[in-house]
N, CA, C and O of each residue as an XYZ file, in Angstrom:
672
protein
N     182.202    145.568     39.533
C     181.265    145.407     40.618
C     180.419    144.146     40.384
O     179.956    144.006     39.252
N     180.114    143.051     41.473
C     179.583    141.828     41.639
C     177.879    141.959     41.507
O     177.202    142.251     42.493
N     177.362    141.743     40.359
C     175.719    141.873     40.659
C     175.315    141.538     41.774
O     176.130    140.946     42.482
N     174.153    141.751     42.236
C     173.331    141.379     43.457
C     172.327    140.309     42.727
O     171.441    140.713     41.975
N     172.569    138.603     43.061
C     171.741    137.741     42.682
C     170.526    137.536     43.598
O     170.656    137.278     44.795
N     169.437    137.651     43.035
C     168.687    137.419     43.855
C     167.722    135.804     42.803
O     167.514    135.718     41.593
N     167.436    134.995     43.716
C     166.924    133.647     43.343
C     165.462    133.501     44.091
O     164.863    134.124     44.968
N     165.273    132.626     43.474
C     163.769    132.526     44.031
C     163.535    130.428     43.465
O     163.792    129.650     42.547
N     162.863    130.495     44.883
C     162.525    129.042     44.834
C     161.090    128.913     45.078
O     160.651    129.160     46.201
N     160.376    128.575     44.193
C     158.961    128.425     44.053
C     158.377    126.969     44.609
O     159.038    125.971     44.322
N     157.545    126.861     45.148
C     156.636    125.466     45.276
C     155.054    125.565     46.206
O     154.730    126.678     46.621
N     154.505    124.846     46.375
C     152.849    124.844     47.278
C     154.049    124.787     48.783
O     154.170    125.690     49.611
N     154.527    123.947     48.775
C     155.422    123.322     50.526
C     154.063    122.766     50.957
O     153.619    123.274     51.986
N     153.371    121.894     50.418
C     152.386    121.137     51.405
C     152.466    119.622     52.021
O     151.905    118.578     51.689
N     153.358    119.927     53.011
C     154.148    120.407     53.688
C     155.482    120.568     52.796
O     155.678    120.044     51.699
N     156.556    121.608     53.679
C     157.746    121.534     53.033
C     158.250    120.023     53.963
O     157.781    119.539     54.993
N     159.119    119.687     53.290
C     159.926    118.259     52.909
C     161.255    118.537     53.622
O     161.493    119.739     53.739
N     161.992    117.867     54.025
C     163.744    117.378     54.036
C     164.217    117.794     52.954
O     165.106    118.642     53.033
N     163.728    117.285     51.479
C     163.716    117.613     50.415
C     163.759    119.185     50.042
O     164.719    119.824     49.613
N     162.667    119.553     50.278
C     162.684    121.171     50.003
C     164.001    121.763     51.134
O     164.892    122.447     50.631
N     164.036    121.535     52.253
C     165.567    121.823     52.734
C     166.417    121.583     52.625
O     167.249    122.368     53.080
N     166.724    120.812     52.208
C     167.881    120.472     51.254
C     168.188    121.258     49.987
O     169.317    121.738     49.884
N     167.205    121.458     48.907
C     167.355    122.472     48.332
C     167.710    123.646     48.330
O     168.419    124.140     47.454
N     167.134    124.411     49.592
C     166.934    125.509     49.599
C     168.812    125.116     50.742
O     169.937    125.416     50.343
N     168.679    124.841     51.275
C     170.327    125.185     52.064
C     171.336    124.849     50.652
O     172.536    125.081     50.800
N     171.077    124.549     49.899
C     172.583    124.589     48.725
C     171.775    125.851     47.716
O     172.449    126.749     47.211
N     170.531    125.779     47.553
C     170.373    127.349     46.477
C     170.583    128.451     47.591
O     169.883    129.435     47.348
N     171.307    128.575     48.695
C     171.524    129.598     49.435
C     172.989    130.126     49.228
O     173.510    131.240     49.295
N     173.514    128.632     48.897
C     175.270    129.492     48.142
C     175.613    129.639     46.742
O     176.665    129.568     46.108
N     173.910    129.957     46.342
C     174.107    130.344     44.726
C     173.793    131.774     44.699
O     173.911    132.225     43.560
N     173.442    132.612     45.546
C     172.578    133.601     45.109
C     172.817    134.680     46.577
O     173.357    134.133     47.539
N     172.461    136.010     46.706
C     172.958    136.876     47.409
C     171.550    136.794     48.296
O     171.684    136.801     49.520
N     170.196    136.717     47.736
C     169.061    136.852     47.915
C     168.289    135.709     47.615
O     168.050    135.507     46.425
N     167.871    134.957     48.419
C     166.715    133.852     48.085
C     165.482    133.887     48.569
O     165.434    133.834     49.798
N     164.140    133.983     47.831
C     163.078    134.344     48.307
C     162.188    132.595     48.102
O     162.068    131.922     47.078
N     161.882    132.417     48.994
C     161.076    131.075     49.096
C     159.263    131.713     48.500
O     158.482    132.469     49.079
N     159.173    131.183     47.492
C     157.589    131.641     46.861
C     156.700    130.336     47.040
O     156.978    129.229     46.577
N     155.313    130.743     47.976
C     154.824    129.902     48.324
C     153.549    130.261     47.355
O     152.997    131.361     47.355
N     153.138    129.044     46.450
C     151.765    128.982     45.716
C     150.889    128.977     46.216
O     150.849    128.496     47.348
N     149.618    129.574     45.540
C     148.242    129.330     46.366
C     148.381    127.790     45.930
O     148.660    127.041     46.866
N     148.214    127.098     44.479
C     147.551    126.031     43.391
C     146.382    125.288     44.221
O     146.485    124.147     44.671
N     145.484    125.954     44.323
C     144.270    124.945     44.999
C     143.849    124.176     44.154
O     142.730    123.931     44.605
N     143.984    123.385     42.870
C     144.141    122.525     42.201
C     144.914    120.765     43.016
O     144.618    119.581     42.857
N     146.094    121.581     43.974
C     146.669    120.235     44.594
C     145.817    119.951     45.416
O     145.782    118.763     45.737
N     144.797    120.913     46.083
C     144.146    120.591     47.008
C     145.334    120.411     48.019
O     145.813    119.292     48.207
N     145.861    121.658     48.743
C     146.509    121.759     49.742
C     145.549    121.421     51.490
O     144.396    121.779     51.730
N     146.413    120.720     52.370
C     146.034    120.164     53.813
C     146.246    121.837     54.584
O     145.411    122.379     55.308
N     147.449    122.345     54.220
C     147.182    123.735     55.043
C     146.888    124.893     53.926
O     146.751    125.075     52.717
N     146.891    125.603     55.311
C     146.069    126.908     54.069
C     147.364    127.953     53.609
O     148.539    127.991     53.974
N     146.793    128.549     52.904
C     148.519    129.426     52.416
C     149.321    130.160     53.410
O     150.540    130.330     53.395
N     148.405    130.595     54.331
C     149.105    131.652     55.647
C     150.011    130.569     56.597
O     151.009    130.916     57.228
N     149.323    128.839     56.565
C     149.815    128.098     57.535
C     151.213    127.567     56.665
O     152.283    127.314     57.221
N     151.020    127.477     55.492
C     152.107    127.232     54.481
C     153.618    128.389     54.518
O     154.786    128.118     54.240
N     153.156    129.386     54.863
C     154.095    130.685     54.752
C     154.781    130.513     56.206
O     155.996    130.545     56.405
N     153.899    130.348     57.070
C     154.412    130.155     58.224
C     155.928    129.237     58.719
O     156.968    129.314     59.373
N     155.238    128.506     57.984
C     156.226    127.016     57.961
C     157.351    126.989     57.819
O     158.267    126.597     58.541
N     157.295    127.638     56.358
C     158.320    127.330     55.579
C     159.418    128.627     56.258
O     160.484    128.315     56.788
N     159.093    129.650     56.173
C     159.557    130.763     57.456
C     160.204    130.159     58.561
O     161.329    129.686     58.396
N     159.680    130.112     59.603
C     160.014    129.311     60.607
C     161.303    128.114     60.229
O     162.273    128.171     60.985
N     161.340    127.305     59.378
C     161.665    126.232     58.918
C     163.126    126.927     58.335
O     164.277    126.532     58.522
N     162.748    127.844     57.734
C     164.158    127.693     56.658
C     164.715    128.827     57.114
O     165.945    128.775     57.154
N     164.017    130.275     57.628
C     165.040    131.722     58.452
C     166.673    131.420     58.999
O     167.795    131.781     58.644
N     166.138    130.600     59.999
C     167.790    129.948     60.601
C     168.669    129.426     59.670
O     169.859    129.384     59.981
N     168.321    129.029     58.613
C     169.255    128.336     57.304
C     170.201    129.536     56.662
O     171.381    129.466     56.320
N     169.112    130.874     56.602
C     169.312    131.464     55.697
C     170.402    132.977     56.574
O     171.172    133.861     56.199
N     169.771    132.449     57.951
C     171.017    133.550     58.526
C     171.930    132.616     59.416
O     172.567    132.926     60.422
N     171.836    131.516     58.849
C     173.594    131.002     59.175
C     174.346    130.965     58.240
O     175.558    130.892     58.445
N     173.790    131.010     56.869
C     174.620    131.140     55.975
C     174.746    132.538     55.548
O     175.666    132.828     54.784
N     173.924    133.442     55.956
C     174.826    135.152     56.057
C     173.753    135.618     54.850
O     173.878    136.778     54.457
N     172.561    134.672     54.152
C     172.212    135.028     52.849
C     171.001    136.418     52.939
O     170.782    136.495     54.148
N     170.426    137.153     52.463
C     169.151    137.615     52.524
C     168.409    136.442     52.249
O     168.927    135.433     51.770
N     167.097    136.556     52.567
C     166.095    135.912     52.745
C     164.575    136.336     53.115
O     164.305    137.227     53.920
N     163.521    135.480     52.329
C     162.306    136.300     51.984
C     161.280    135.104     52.061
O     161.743    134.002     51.765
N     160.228    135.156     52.344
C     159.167    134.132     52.367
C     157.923    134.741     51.604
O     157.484    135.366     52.569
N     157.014    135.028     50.572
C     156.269    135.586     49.712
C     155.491    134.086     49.136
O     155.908    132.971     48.822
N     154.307    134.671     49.190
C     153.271    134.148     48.727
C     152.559    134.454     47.272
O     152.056    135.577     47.269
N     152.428    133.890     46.305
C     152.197    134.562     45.291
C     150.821    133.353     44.638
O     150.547    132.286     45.186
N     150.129    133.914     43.351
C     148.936    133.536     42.735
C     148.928    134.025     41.755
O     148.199    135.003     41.589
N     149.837    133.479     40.592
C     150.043    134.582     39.451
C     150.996    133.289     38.746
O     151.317    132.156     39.105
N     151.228    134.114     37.597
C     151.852    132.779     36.251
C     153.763    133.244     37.044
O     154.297    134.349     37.136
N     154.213    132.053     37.405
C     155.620    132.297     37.910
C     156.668    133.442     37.934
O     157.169    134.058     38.875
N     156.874    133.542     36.284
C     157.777    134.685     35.595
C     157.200    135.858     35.994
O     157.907    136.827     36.270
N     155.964    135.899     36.065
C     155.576    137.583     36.615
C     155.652    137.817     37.853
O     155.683    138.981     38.252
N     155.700    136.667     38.781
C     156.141    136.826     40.065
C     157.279    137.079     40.233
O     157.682    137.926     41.030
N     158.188    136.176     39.293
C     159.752    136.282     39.441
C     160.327    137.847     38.751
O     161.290    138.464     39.206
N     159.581    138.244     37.698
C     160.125    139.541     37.560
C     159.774    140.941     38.694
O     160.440    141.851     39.188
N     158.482    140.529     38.740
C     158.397    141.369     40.189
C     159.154    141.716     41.483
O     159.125    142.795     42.074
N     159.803    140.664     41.800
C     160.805    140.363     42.720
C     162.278    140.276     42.575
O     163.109    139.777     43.334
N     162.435    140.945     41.293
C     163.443    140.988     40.478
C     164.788    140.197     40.435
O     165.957    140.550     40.275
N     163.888    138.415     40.735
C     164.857    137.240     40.914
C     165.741    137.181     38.941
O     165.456    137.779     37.903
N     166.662    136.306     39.237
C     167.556    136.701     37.658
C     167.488    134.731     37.774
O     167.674    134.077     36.748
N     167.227    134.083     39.022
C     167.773    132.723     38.736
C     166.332    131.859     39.559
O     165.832    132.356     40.568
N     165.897    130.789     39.070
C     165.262    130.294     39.578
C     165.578    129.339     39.913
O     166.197    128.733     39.038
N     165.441    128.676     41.075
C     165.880    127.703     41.754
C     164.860    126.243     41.447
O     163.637    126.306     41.574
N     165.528    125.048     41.059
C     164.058    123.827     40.936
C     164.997    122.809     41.330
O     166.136    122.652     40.890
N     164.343    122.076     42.283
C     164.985    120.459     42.704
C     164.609    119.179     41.736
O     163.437    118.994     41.410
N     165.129    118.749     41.519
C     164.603    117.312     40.408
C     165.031    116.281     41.451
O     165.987    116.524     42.187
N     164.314    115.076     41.538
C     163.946    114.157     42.084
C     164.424    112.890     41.596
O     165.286    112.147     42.066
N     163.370    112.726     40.087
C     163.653    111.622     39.303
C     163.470    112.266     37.411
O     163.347    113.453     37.109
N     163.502    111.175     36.489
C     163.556    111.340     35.314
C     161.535    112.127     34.712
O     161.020    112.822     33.837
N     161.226    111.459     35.771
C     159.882    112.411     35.754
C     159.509    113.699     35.952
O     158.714    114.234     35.179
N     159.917    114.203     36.770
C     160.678    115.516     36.983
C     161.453    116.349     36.465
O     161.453    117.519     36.849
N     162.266    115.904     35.488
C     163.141    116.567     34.287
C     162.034    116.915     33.422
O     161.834    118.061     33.020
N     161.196    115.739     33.093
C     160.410    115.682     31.751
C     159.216    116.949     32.186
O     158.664    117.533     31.254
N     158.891    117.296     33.509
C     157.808    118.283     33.450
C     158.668    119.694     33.733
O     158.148    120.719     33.294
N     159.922    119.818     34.422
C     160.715    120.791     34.737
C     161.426    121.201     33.305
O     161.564    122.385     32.995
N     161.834    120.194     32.519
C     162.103    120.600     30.688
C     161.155    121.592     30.285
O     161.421    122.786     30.154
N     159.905    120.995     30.069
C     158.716    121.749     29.554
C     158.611    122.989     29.971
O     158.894    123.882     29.173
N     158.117    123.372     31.517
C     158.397    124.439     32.046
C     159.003    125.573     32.206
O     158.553    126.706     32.370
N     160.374    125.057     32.126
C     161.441    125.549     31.894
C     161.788    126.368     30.040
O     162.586    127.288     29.859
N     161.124    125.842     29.165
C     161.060    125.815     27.441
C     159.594    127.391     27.663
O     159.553    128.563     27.289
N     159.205    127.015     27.990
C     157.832    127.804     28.324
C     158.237    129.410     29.225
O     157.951    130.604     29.134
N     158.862    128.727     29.875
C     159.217    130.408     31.063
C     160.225    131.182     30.045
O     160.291    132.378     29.762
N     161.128    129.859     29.516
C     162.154    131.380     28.637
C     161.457    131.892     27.451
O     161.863    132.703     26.619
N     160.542    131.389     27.509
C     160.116    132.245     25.997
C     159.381    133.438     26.561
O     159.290    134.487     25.924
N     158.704    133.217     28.114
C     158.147    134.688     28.369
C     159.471    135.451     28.742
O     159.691    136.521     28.175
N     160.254    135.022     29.549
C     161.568    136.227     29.762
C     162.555    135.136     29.919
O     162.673    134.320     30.833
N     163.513    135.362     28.396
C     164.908    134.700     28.525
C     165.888    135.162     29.514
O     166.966    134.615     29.745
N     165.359    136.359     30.156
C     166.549    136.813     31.174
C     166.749    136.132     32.545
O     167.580    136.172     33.452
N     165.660    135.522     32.285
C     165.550    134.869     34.355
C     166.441    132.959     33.731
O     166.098    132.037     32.990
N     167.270    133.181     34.335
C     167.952    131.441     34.438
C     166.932    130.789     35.215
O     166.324    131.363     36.118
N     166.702    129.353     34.804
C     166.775    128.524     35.947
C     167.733    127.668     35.808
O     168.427    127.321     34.852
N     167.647    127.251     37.368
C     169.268    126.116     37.470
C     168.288    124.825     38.428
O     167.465    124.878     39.342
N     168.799    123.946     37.780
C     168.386    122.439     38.947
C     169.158    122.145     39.348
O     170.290    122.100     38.865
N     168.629    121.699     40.866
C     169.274    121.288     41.738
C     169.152    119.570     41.530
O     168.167    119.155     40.920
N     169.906    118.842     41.913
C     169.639    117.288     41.855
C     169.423    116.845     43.147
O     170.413    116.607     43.839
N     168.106    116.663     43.685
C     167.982    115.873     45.105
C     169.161    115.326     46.014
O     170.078    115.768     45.322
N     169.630    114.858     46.778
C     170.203    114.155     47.598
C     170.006    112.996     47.563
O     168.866    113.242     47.955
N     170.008    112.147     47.489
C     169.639    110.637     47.171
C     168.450    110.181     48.348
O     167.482    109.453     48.131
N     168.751    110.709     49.406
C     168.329    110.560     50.400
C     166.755    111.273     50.490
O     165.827    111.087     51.277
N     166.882    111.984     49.550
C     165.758    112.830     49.806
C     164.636    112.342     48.012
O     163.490    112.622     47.660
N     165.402    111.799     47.574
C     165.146    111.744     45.927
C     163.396    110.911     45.805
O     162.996    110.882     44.642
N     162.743    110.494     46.499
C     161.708    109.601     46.730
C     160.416    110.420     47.758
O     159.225    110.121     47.843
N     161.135    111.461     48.412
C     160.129    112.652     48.955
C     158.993    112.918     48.030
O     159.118    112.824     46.809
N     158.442    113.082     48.323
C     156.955    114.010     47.929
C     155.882    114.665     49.009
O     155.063    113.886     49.497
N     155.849    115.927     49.370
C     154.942    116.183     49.737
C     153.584    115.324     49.921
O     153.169    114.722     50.912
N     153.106    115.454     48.794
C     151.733    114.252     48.234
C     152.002    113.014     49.483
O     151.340    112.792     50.498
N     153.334    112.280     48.918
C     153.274    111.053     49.367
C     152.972    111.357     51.118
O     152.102    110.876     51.844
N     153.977    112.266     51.402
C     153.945    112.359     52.987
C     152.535    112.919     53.446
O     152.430    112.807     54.668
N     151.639    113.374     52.973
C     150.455    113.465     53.362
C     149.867    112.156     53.270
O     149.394    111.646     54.285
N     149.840    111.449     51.969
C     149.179    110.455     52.403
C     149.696    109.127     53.147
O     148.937    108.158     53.141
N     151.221    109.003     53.931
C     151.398    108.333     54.797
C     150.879    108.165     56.169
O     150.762    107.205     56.931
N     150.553    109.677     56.233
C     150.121    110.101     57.495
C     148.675    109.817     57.307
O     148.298    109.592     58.458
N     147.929    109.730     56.738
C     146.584    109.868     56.780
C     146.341    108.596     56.619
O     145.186    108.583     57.046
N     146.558    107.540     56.330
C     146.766    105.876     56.577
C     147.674    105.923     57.427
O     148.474    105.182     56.856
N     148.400    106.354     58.768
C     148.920    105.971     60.059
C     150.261    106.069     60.004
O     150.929    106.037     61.037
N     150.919    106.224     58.557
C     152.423    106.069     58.616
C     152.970    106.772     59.419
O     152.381    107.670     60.021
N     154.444    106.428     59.601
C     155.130    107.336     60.590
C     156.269    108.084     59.208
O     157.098    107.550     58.471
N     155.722    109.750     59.369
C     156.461    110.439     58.582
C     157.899    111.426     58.900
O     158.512    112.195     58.160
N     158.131    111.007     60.404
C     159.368    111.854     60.694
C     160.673    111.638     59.548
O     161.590    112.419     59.293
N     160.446    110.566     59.094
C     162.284    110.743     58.372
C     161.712    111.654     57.005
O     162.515    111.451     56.094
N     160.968    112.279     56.697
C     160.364    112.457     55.436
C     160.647    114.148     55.549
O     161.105    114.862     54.657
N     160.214    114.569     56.967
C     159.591    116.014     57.557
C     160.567    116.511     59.033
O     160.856    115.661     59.875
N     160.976    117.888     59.176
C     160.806    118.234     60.126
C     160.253    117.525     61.255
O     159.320    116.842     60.833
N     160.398    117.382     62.450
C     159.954    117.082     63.841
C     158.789    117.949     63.712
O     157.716    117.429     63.407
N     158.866    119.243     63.913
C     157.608    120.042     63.982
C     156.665    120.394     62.785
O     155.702    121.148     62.920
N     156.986    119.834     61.679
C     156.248    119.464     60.716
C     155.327    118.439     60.827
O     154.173    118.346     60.407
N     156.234    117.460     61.651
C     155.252    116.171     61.385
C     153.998    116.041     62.149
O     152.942    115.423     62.013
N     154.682    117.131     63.294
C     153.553    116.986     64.543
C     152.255    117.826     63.649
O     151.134    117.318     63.620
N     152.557    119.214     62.904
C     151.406    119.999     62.384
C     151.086    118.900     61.644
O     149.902    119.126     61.391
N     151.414    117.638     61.020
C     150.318    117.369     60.110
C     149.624    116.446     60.778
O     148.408    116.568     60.924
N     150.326    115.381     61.279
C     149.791    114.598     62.646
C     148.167    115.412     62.995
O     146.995    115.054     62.883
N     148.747    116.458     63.383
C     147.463    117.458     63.995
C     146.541    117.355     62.792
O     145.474    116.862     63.158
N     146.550    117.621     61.559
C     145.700    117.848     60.413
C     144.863    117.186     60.191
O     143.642    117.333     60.124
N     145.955    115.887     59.983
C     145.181    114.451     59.986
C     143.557    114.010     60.938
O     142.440    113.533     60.737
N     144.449    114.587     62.074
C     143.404    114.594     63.292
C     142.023    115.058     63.168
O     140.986    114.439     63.405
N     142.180    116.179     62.783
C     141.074    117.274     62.742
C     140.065    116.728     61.439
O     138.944    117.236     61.427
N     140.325    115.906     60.537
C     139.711    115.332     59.115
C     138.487    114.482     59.864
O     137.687    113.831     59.192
């Protein structure tokens, strides 16, 4: 009998990215179950708030996840990762790497989570090339100096931040 994988892909999504969809549509043919875990980290000093963050990424990625036939989950969590991830009884964690900077803090991380539970994998994903220069961060602050962020974001992403911007 075939375990039931269930995965989990953690991040803030402030905003989610091209990038983060991209991810998440290839960690959808790794795993039976993928739960998108949205962080509080008010440390990044997030533009939306966690409910507008959950929303999003929901909206954004549902259709991904039932065209490809997968279960699928949107959860919000505020807690040290692994205890989220055992809670939710993910076995694989999902992480996108970008650049060589990104290895070096996803290494660490990664050295750190198995020592609280060697049972949960994580697996990296390697960006798209296309997407490899994304950042959340950055795409907020394009927009907030005037840039135009559609190739970065969603259409209806760009407009919510457009809007954000506005309201500052």
């Amino acid at each position: 009998m075939t375990k039931y994988r269930i995965g989990m892909y953690p991040g803030t999504f402030d905003p989610i990215t091209n990038g983060h969809i991209d991810i998440v549509k290839r960690g959808l043919r790794l795993v039976d179950k993928l739960i998108i875990g949205v962080a509080t980290n008010p440390s990044k000093n997030p533009m939306f708030s966690l409910e507008e963050r959950v929303e999003m990424v929901e909206r954004e990625l549902r259709p991904l996840a039932k065209g490809i036939g997968v279960d699928f989950e949107v959860k919000q969590f505020d807690e040290l990762l692994m205890h989220f991830a055992e809670k939710v009884e993910a076995s694989v964690i999902i992480r996108g790497l970008r650049a060589v900077a990104d290895f070096e803090y996803e290494f660490q991380m990664t050295g750190m989570n198995y020592q609280i539970n060697p049972d949960i994998e994580t697996v990296f994903l390697m960006a798209d090339p296309r997407y490899q220069t994304i950042a959340s961060k950055l795409v907020k602050e394009v927009a907030i100096y005037g840039g135009e962020i559609s190739p970065f974001v969603p259409a209806t992403i760009a407009k919510e931040v457009k809007k954000k911007v506005s309201q500052r």
